[in-house]
Coordinates of C-alpha atoms and ligand atoms in Angstrom, one line a residue:
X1 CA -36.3 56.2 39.8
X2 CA -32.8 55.0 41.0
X3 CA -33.0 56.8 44.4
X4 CA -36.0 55.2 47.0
X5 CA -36.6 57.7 49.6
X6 CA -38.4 57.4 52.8
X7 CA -42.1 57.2 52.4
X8 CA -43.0 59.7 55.1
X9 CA -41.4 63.0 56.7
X10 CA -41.0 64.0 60.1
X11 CA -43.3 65.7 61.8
X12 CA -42.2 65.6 65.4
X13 CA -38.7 64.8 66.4
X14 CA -36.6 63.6 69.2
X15 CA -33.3 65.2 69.8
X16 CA -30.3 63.4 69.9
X17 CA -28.1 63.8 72.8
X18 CA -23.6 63.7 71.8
X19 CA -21.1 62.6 73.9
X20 CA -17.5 62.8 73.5
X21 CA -15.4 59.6 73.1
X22 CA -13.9 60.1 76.6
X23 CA -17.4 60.3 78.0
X24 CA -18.5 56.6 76.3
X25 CA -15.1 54.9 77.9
X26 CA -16.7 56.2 81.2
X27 CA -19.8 55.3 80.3
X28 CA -19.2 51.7 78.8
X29 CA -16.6 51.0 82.1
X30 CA -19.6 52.2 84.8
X31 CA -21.9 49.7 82.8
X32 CA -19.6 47.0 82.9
X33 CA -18.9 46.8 79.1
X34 CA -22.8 45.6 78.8
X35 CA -24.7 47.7 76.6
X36 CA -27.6 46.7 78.0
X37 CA -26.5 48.7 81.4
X38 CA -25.8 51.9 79.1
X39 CA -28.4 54.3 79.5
X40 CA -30.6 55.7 76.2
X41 CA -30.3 58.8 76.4
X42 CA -26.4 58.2 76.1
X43 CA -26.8 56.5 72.7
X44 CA -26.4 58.5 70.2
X45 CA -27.7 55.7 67.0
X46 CA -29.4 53.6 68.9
X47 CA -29.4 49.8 66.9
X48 CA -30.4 47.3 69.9
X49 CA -33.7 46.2 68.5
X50 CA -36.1 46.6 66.0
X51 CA -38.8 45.8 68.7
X52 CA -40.9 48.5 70.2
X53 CA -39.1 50.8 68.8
X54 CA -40.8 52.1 66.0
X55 CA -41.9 56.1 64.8
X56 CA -45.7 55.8 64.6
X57 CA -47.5 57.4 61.9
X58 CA -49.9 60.1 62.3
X59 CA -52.6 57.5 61.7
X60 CA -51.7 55.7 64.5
X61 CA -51.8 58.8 67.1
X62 CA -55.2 59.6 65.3
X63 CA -56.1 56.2 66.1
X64 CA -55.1 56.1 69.8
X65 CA -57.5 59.3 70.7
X66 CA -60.5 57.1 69.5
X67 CA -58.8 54.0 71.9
X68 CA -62.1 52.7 73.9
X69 CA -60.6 52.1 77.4
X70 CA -63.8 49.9 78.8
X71 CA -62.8 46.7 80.8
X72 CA -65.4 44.1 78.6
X73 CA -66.1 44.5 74.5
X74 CA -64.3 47.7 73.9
X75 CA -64.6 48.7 70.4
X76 CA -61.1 49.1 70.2
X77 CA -60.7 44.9 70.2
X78 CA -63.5 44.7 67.5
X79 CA -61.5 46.8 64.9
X80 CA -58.1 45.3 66.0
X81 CA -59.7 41.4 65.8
X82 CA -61.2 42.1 62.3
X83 CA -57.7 43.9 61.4
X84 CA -56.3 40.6 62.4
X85 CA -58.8 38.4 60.9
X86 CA -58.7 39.8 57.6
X87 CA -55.1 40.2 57.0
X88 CA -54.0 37.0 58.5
X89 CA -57.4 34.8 58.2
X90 CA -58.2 33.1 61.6
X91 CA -61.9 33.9 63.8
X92 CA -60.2 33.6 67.0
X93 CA -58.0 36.6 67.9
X94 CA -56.7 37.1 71.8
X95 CA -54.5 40.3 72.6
X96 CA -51.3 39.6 74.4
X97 CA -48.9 42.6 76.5
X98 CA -46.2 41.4 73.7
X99 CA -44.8 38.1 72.2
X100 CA -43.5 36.4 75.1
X101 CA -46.8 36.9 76.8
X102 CA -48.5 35.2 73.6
X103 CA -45.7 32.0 74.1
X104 CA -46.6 31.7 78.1
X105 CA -50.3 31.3 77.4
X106 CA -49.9 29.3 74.1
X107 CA -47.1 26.6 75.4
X108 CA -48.4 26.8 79.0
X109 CA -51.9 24.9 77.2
X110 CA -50.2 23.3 75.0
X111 CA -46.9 21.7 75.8
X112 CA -46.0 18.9 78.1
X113 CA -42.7 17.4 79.7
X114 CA -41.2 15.7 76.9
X115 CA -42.6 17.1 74.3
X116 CA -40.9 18.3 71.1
X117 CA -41.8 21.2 69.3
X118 CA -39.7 21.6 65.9
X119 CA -39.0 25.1 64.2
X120 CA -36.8 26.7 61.5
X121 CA -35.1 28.0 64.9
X122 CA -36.7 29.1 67.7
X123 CA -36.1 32.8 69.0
X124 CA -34.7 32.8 72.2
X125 CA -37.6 33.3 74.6
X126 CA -39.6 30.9 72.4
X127 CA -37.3 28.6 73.7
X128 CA -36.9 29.6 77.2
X129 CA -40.8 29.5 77.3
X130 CA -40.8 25.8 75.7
X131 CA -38.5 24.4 77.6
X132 CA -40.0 26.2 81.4
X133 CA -42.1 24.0 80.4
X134 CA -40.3 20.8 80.5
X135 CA -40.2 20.5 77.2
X136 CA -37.4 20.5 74.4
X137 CA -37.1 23.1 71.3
X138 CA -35.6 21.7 68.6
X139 CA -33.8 24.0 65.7
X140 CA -34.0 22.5 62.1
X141 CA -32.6 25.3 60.0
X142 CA -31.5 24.9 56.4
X143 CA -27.8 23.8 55.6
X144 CA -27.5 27.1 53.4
X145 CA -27.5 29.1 56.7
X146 CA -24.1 27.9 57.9
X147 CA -22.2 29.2 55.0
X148 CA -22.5 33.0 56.1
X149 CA -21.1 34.7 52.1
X150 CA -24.0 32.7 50.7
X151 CA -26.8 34.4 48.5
X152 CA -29.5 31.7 48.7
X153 CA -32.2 33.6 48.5
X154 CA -34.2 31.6 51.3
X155 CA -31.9 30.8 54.0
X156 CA -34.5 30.9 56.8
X157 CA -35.9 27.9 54.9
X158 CA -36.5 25.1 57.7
X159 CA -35.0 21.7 56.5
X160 CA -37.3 19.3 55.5
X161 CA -35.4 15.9 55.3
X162 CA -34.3 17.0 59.0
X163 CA -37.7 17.4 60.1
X164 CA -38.6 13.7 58.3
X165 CA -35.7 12.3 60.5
X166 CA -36.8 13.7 63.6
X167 CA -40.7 12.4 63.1
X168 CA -39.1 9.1 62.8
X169 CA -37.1 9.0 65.0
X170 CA -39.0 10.5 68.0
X171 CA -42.5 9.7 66.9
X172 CA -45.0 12.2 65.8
X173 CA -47.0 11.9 69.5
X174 CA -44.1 13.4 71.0
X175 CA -44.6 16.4 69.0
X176 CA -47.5 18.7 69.8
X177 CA -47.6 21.3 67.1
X178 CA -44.7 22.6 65.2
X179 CA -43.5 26.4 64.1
X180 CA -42.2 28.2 62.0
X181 CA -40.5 31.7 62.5
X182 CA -40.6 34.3 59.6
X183 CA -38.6 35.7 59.0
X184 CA -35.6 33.9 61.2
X185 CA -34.5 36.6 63.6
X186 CA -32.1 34.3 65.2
X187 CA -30.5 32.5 62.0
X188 CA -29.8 35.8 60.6
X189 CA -33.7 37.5 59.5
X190 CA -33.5 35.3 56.9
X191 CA -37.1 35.1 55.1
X192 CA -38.7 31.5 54.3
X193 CA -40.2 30.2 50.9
X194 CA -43.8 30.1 50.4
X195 CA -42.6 26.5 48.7
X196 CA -40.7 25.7 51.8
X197 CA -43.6 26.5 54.2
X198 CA -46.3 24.5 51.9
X199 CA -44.0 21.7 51.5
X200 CA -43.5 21.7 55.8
X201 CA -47.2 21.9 56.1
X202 CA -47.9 19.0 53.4
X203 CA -45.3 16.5 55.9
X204 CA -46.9 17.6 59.2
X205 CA -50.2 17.0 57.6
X206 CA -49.4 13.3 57.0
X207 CA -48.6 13.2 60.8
X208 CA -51.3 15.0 62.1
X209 CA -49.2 18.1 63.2
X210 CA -50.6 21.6 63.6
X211 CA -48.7 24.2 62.9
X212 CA -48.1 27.5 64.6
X213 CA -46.1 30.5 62.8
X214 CA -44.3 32.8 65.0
X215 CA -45.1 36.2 62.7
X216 CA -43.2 39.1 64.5
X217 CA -42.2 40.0 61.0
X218 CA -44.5 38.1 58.5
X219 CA -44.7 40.9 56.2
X220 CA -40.8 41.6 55.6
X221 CA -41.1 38.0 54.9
X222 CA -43.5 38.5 52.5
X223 CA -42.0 41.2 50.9
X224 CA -39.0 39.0 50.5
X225 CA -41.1 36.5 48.6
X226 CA -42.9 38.6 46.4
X227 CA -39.1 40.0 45.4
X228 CA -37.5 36.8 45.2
X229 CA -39.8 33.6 44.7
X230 CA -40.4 32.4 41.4
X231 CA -43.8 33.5 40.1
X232 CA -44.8 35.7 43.2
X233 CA -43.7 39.2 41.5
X234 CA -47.6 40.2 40.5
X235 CA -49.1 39.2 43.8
X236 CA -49.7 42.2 46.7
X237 CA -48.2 41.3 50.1
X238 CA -51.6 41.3 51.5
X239 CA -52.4 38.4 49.6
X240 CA -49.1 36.7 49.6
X241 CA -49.3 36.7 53.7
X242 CA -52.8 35.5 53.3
X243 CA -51.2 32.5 51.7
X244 CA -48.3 31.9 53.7
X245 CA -51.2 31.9 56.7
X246 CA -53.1 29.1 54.9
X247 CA -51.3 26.5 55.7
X248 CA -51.0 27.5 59.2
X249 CA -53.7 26.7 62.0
X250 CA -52.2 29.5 63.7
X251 CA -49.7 32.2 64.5
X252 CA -48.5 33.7 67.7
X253 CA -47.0 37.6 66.8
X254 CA -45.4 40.5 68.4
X255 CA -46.6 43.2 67.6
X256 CA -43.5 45.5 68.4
X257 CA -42.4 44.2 65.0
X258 CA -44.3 44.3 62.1
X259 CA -47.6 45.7 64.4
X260 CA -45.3 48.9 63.8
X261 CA -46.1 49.7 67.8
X262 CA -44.4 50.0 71.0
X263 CA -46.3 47.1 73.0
X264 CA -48.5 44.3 72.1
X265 CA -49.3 41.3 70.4
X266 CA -52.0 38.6 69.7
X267 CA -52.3 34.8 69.0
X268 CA -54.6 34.3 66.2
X269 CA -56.2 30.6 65.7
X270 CA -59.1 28.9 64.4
X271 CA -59.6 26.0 66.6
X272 CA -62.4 27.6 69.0
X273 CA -61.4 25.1 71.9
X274 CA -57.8 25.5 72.3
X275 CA -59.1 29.6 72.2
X276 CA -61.2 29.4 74.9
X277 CA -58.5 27.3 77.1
X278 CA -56.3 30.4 76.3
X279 CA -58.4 33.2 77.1
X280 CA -58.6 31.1 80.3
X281 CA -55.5 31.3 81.3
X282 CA -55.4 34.9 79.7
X283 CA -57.5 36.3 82.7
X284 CA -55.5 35.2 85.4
X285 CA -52.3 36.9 84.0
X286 CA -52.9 39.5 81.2
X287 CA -56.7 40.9 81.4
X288 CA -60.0 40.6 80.1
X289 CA -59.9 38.7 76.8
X290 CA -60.9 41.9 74.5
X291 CA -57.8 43.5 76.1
X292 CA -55.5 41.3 76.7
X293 CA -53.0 43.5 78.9
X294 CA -53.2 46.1 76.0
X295 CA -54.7 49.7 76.5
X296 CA -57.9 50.2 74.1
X297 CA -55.5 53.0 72.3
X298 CA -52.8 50.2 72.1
X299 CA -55.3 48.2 69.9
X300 CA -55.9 51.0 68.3
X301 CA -52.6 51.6 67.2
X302 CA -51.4 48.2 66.0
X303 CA -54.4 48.2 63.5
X304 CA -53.8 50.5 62.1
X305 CA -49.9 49.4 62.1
X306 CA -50.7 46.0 60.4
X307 CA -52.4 48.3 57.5
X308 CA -49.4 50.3 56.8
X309 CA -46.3 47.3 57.6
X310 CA -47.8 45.8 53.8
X311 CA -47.3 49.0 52.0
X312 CA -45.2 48.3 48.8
X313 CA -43.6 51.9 49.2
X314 CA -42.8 50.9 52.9
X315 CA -41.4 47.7 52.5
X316 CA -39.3 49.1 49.6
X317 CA -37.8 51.8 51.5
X318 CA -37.1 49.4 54.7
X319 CA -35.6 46.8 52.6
X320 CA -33.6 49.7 50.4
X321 CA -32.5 51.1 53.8
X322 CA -31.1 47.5 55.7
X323 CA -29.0 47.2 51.8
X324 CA -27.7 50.5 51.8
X325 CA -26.2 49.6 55.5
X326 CA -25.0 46.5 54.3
X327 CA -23.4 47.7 51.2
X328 CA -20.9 50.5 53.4
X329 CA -20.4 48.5 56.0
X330 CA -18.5 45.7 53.4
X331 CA -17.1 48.1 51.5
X332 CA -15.9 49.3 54.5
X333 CA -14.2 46.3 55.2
X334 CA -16.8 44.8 57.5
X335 CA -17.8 42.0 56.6
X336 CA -21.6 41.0 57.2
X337 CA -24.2 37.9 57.1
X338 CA -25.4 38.1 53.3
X339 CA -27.5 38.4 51.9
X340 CA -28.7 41.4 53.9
X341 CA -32.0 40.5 56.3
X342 CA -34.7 43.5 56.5
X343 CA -34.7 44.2 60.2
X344 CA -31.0 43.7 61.0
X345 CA -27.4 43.7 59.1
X346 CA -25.5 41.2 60.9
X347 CA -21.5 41.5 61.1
X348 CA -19.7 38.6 61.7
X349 CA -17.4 39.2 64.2
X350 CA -15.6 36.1 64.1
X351 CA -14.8 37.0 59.9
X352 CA -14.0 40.6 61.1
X353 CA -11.6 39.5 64.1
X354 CA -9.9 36.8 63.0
X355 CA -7.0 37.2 65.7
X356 CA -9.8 37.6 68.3
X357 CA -11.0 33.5 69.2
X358 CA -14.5 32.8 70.2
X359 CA -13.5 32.9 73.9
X360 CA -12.3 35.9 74.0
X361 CA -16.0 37.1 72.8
X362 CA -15.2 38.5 69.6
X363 CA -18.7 40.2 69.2
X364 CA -18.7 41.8 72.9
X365 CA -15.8 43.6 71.3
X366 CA -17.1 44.5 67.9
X367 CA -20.4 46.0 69.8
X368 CA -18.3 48.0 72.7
X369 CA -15.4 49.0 70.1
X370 CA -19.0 50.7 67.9
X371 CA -20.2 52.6 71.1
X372 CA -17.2 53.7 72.1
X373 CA -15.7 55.0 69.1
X374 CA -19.4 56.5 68.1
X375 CA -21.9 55.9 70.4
X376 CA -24.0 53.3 68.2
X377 CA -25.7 50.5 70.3
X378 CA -25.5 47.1 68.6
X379 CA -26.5 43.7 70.4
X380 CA -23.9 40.8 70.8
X381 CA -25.2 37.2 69.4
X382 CA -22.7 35.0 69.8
X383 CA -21.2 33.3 73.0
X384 CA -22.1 36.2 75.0
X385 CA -25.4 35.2 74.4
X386 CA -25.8 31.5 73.6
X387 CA -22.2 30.2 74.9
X388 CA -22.8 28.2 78.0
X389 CA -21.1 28.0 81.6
X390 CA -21.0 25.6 83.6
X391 CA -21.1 26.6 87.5
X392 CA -19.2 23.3 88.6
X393 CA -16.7 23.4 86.2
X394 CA -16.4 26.6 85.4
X395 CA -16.1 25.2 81.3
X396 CA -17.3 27.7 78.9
X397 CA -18.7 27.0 75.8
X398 CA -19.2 28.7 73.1
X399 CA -21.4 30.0 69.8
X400 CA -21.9 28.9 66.4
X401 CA -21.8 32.3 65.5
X402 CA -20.0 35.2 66.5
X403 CA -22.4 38.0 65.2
X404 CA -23.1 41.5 66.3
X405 CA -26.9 42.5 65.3
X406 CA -27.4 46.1 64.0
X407 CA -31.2 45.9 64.7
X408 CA -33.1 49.0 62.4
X409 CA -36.1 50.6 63.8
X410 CA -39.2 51.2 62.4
X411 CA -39.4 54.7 60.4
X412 CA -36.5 56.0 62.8
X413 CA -33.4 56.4 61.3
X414 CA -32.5 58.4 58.1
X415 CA -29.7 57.9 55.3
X416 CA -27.3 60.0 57.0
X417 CA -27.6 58.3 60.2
X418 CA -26.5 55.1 58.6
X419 CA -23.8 57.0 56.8
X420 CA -22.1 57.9 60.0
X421 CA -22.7 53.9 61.5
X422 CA -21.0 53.1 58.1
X423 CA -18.3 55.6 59.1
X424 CA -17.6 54.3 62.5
X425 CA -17.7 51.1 61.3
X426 CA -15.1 52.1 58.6
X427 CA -12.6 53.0 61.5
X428 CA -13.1 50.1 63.8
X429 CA -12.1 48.2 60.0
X430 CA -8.9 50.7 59.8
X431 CA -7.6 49.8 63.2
X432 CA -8.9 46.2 64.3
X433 CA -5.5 44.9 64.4
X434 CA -4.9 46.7 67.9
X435 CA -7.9 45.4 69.4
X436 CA -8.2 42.9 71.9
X437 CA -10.8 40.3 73.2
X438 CA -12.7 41.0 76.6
X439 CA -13.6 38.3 79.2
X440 CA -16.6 37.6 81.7
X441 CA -16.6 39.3 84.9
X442 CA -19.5 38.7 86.3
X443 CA -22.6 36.4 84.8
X444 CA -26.0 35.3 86.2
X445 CA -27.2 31.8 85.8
X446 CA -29.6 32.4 82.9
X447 CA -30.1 35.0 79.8
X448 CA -26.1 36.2 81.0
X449 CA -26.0 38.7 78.2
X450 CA -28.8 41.0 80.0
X451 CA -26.8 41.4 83.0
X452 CA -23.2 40.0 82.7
X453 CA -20.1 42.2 83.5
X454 CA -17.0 42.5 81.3
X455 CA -13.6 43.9 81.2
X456 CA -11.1 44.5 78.5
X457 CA -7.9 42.5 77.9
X458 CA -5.9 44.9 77.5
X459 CA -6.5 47.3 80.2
X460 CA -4.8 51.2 79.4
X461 CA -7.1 53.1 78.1
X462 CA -10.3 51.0 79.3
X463 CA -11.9 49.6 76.3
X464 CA -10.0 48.4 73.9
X465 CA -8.8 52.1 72.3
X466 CA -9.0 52.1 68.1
X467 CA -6.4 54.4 66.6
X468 CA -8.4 57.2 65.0
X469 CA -11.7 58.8 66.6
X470 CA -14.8 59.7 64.0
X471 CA -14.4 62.5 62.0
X472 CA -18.1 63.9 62.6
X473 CA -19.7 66.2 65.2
X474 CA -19.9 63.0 67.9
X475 CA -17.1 63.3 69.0
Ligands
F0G501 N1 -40.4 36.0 68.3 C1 -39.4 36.6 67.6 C2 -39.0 36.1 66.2 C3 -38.8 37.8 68.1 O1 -37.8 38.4 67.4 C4 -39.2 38.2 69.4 C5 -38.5 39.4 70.0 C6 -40.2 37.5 70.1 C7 -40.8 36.4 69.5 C8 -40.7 37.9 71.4 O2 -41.5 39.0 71.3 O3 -40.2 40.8 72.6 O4 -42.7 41.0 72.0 O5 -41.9 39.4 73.7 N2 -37.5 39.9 69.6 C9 -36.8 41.1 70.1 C10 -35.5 41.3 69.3 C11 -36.7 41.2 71.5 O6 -34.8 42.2 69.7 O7 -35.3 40.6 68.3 P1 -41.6 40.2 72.5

């Protein structure tokens, strides 16, 4: 069949609150043009993440009502560690609250001033976490990923010869483990080669360096490699992602992504001792080590979840979905990051706004301009979020990239919901011309984009105001 439809129908819903136009200008100048200050249930397609924000299945609320709540050896853990052993092959398995959590303990045994820890690139609070740590994260992503109309099918690919260089030229002691994050949320959710990750392991091996796979979305990554890696087609996902685990001695996940839950996570290892050193520091912070900060009905629930992520039918449909946004958004006259991730479509805001420059935070206007002119929430990655300021000087730098991440949920959204983004998008396309850049009002001294203020330009009609308002009922 041509059409792929959505593996699953609704069975309970959540309404979806409208708002006029006039309402959102209000809205966007109370929260000082940061989305992350806009409330919810004001949001009418809400496309800030892809974490924790997934529609569980009716197997997972099943599940929950069996969640074993004891403090110590709650049978809850035992079917979540052997879910976790089985599908991604390591004995020692210790819940974490979420991702972050999982870094905190992991680095925080691991790491050491002036250490190096390599990586395709490291998300965000990977880094923050390595470097609270006195140490330094370095980013070695392919060259492919800088040339944004590229198809290459692999562009989270890590680059090899750069890796070489930096072994040389630092001295593999200096580097305690390295990772690897699949697929590469922050270059893009670009997937990564089985032949890329064998060939990373086979050089770390010759240097004695562990390595540690940040999974958050291992089987989209999967998927991708069954689709598009030379003779991978006949292999399940189940066993592809058993062999992209091989050559790992470890992974650290959240389970808000591909656990297909609202909290949690785990790091999953063999080595016994560097397990026991965790759960150590486990129970000071999270909990008892067969919990982990996780509610028995929690563990419950991601089992179950890591089941259903490798369907074929489900990865077809989630990969058919993130296309069909990216297809009417550049035929709309957005242009976006191709080829088209799983868990995001990417506009590049720089491409889109070419009258807009960088400091004048091109993104922070395509992501306002979506919400006001339809009430879509989309997160900024550019220089509101990796540009730097310096207090003294008061110099601003800024971004490689000028994105703006439409992040999909999990099971949320349907076809006409992206048909109306695609829409909105369509009339931001029709009048960009007339839009202006915004500056920083207000920013804190770390993570700015959680809590920054902005303000428009051009200052008339509050946000910038596009010619033409949506032609649907959210208006
Ligand atoms: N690693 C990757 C690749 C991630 O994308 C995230 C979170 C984390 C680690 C941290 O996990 O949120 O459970 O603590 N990414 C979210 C996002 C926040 O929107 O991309 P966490």
């Amino acid at each position: 069949m041509k059409t792929i439809i959505e593996p699953f129908r609704s069975k309970m819903v959540e309404p979806i609150k409208f708002t006029t136009r006039s309402q959102r200008m209000q809205i966007l100048a109370d929260a000082g043009y940061n989305l992350f200050q806009v409330k919810a249930e004001d949001v009418i397609i809400d496309l800030l993440t892809d974490s924790g924000t997934a529609a569980m299945s009716s197997e997972q609320w099943a599940a929950m009502m069996r969640g074993d709540e004891s403090y110590a050896g709650c049978a809850s853990y035992y079917r979540f560690r052997d879910k976790v052993a089985d599908i991604f092959g390591f004995s020692q398995v210790i819940p974490v609250h979420q991702g972050r959590a999982a870094e905190r303990l992991f680095f925080g045994c691991f790491v050491k001033p002036g250490d190096i820890v390599p990586s395709n690139t490291h998300f965000d609070t990977t880094r923050a976490n390595i470097e609270a740590r006195g140490a330094q994260a370095v980013d070695l992503p392919c060259v492919e990923v800088q040339s944004p109309d590229s198809d290459h099918p692999f562009k989270g690919n890590i680059d090899i010869q750069a890796l070489q260089e930096l072994i040389k030229a630092e001295g593999a002691h200096r580097i305690p483990f390295a990772m690897l994050t699949i697929t590469n949320n922050a270059g893009g959710g670009q997937p990564v080669s089985l032949s890329n990750i064998a060939e990373y392991r086979r050089v770390l091996r010759t240097h004695n360096i562990p390595l540690y796979v940040d999974a958050a979305r291992f089987a989209e990554n999967a998927y991708f490699i069954q689709r598009r890696e030379a003779g991978q087609m006949t292999k399940s996902i189940r066993s592809i992602a058993r062999e992209v685990f091989s050559h790992a001695d470890g992974c650290l996940m959240s389970a808000k992504k591909d656990g297909m839950a609202n909290m949690g996570g785990f790091i999953a290892l063999n080595d016994e001792q560097l397990a026991a050193k965790i759960k150590e520091s486990l129970i000071l912070t999270e909990g008892f080590p067969t919990y982990g900060g996780l509610s028995g009905r929690d563990l419950e629930a991601i089992a179950v979840g890591l089941e259903e992520v490798l369907s074929e039918d489900y990865l077809q449909y989630r990969e058919a979905a993130a296309r069909y946004l990216y297809n009417g958004l550049t035929e709309n006259g957005v242009p976006c990051i191709s080829p088209p991730a799983m868990h995001a479509v990417y506009i590049n805001a720089q491409a889109f706004l070419r009258h807009i420059p960088q400091s004048q935070l091109p993104g922070q206007v395509v992501a306002c301009q979506l919400y006001l002119e339809g009430g879509i929430r989309a997160c900024e990655i550019g220089t509101v979020m990796f540009g730097q300021h310096d207090p003294d000087t008061g110099a601003e730098s800024v971004a490689r990239q000028e994105l703006v991440r439409l992040a999909i949920p999990r099971r949320v959204y349907t076809q006409s919901h992206f048909d109306y983004v695609i829409e909105v998008a369509g009339i931001l396309a029709q009048g960009k011309e007339e839009l202006s850049g915004m500056r920083i009002v207000y920013q804190p001294p770390a993570l700015r984009h959680f809590t920054a203020t902005f303000a428009p330009l051009t200052t008339t009609k509050g946000c910038n105001p596009a010619p033409r308002r949506p032609a649907s009922a959210a208006v």
